[in-house]
CSV table of C-alpha atoms in Angstrom, one decimal:
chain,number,residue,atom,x,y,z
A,1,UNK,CA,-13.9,5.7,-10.7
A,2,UNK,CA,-17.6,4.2,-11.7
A,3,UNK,CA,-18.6,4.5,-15.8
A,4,UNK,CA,-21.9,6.4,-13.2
A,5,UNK,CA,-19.4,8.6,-11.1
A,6,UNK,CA,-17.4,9.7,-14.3
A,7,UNK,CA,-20.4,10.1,-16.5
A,8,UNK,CA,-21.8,12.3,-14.2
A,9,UNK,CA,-18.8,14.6,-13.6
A,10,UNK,CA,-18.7,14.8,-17.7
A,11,UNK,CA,-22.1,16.3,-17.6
A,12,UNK,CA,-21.7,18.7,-14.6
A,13,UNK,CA,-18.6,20.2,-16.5
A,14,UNK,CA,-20.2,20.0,-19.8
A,15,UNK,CA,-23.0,22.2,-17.9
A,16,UNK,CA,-21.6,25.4,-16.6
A,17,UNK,CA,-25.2,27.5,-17.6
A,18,UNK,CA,-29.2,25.7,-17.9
A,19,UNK,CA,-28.7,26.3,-21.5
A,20,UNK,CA,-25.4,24.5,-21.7
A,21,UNK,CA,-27.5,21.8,-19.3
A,22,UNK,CA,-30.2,20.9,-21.4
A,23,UNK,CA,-27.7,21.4,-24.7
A,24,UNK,CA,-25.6,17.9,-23.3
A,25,UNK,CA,-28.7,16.6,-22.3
A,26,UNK,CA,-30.4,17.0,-25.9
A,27,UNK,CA,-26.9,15.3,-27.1
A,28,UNK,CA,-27.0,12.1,-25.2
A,29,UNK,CA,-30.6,11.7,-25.9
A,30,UNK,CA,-30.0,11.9,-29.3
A,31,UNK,CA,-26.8,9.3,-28.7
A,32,UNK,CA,-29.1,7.5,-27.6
A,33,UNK,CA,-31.8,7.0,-30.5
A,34,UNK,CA,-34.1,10.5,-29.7
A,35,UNK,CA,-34.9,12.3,-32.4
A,36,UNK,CA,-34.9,16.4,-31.6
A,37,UNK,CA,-38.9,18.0,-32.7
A,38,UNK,CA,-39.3,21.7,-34.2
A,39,UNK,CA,-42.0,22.4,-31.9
A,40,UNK,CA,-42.7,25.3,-34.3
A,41,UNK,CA,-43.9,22.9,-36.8
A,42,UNK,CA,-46.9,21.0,-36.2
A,43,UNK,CA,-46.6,17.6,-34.6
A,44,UNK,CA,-46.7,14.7,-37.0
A,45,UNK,CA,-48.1,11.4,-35.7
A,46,UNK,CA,-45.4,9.2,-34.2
A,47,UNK,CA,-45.2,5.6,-34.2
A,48,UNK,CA,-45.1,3.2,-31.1
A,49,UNK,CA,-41.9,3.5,-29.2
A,50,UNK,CA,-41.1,7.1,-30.9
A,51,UNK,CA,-38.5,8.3,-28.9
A,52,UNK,CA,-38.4,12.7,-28.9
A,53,UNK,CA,-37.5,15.7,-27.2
A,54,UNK,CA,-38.1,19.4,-27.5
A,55,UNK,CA,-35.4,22.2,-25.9
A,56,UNK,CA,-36.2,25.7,-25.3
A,57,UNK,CA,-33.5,27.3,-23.8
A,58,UNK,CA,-32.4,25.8,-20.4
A,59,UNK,CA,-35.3,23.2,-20.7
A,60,UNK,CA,-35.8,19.9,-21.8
A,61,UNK,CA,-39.2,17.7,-22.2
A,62,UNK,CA,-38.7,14.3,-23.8
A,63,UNK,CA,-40.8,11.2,-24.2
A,64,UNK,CA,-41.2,7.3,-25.6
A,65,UNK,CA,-44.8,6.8,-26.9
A,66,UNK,CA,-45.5,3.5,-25.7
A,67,UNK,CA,-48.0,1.3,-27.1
A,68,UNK,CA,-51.7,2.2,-26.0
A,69,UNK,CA,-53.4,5.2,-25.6
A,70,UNK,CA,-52.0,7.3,-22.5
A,71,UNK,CA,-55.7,7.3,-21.2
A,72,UNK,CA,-55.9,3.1,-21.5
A,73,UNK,CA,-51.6,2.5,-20.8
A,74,UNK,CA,-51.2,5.7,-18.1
A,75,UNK,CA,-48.1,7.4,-18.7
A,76,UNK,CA,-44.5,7.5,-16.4
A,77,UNK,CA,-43.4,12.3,-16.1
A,78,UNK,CA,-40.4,12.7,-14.7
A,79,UNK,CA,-39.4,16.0,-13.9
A,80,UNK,CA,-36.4,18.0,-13.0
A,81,UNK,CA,-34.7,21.6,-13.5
A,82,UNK,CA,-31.8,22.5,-15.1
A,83,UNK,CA,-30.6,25.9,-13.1
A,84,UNK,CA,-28.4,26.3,-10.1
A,85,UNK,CA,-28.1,29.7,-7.9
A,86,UNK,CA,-25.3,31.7,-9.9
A,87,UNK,CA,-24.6,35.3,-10.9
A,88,UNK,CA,-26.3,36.7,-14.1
A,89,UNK,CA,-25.3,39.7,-16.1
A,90,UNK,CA,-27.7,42.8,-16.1
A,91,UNK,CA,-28.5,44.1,-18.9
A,92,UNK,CA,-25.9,46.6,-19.9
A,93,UNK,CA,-23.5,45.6,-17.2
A,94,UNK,CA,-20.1,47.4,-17.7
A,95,UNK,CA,-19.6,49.8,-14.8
A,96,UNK,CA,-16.9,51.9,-13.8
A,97,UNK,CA,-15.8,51.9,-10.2
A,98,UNK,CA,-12.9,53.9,-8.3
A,99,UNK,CA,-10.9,53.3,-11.4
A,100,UNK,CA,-11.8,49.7,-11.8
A,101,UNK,CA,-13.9,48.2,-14.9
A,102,UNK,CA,-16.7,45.8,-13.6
A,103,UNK,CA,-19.9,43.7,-14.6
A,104,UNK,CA,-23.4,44.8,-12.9
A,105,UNK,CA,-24.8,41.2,-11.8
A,106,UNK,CA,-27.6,40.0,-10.3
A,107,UNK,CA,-27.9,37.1,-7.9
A,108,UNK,CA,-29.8,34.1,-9.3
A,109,UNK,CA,-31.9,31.8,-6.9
A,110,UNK,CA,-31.2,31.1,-3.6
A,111,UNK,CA,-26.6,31.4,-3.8
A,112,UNK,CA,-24.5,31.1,-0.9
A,113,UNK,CA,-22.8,34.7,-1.3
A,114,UNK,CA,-19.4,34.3,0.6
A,115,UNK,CA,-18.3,31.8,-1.7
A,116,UNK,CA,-18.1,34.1,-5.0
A,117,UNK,CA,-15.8,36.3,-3.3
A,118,UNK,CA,-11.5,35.6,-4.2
A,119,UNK,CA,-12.5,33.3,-7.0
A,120,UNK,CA,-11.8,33.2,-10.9
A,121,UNK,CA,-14.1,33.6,-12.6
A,122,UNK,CA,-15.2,32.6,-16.3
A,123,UNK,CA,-18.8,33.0,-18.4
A,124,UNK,CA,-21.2,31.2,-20.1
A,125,UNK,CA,-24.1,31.1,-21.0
A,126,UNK,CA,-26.5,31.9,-24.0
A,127,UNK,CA,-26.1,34.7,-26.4
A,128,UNK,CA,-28.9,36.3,-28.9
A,129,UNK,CA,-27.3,38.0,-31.9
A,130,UNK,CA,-27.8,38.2,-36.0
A,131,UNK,CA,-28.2,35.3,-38.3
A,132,UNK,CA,-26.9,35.2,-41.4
A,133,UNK,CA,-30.5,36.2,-43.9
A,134,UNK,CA,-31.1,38.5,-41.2
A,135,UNK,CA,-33.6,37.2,-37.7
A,136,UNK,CA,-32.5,36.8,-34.5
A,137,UNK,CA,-30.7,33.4,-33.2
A,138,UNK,CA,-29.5,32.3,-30.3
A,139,UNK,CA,-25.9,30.4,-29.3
A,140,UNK,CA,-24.0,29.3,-26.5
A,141,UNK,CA,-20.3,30.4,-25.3
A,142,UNK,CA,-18.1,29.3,-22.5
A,143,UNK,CA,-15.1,31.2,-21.5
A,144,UNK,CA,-13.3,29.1,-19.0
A,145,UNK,CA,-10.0,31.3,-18.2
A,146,UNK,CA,-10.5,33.4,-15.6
A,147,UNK,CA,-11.2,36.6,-16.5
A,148,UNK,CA,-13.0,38.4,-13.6
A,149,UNK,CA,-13.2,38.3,-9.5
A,150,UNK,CA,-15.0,39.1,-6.6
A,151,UNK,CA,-12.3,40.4,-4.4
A,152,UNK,CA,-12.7,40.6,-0.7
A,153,UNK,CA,-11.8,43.8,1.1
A,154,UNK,CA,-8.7,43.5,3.1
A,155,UNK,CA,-8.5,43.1,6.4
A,156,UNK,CA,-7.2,46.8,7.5
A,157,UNK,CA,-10.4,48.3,5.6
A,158,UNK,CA,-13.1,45.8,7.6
A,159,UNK,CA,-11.3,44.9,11.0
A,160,UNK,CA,-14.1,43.8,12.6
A,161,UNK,CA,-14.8,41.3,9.8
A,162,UNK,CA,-14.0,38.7,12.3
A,163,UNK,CA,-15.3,39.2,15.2
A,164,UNK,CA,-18.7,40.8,13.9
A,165,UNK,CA,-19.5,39.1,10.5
A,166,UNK,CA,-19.9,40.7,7.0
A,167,UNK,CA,-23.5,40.9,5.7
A,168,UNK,CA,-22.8,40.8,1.6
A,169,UNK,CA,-24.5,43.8,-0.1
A,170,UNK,CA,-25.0,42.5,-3.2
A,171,UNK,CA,-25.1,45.5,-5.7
A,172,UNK,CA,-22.3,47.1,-3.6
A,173,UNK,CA,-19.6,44.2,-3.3
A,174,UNK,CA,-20.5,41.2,-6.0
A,175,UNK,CA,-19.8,43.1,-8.9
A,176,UNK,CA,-16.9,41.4,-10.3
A,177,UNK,CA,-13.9,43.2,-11.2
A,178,UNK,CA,-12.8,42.8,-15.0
A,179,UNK,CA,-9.8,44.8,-14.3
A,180,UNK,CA,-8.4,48.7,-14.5
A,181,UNK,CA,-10.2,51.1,-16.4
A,182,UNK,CA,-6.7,52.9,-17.8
């Protein structure tokens, strides 16, 4: 396979949430020579050829001053997103079904539905919690066992799946199941 082809499959795994994206992104800048900028703290001059990025959450902006004035030299944006359609947690999501524990999800951007369904499924994504001294920060996790599913309804309780279609309701059937309640 092509240094390209694997270096790309590297990053897609290494990006299973925007956060987790612009996380490996921030990394190989930094591999290669960009220097990560508070963009709490005021902006100090840069030299020519200062090479920096700033993350905020799922996004990235980075730069290379060059050397002239933006308004005499113009200036090269390139722009691009880090998200993908995917299922998101609600806020308190446990639910408890016919007997079943699940996770209250909503649908992110524009997902093709059908293909959650009789899947495992893992989580990640970005977490706020406690820092030590007290504050709030944020981390990433990554759980890549399976340990939920969208099950499909079997065939003797939606017989006419085949011939008529099944139109996915999503806060009735894409709430994955964790597993029994008892």
């Amino acid at each position: 396979m092509p240094a390209s082809a694997q270096g790309l499959l590297e990053f897609v795994h290494a990006s299973p949430s925007p956060q987790h994206c612009a996380a490996e992104a921030a990394r190989r800048l930094q591999a290669a020579g960009f220097v990560a900028v508070d963009e709490s703290q005021p902006f100090e001059t840069f030299e020519v050829g200062h090479k920096g990025f700033v993350v905020r959450g799922g996004a990235l902006i980075a730069w290379i001053l060059g050397d002239d004035a933006p308004e005499r030299a113009g200036f090269n944006l390139v722009g691009a997103h880090t998200d993908s359609p995917n299922l998101r947690l609600k806020p308190n999501p446990e639910l408890t079904r016919e007997g079943w524990r699940q996770w209250g999800v909503e649908v992110y951007g524009g997902a093709l539905l059908h293909t959650w369904f009789d899947r495992d499924l893992g989580l990640a994504g970005q977490v706020a919690h406690r820092a030590e001294g007290g504050g709030v920060t944020t981390s990433l996790f990554r759980v890549d066992r399976p340990i939920a599913r969208i099950p499909n309804l079997a065939i003797h309780l939606n017989r006419g799946v085949n011939d008529e279609g099944f139109k996915v309701n999503a806060q009735q059937h894409l709430p994955p199941v964790l597993g029994l309640t008892q």
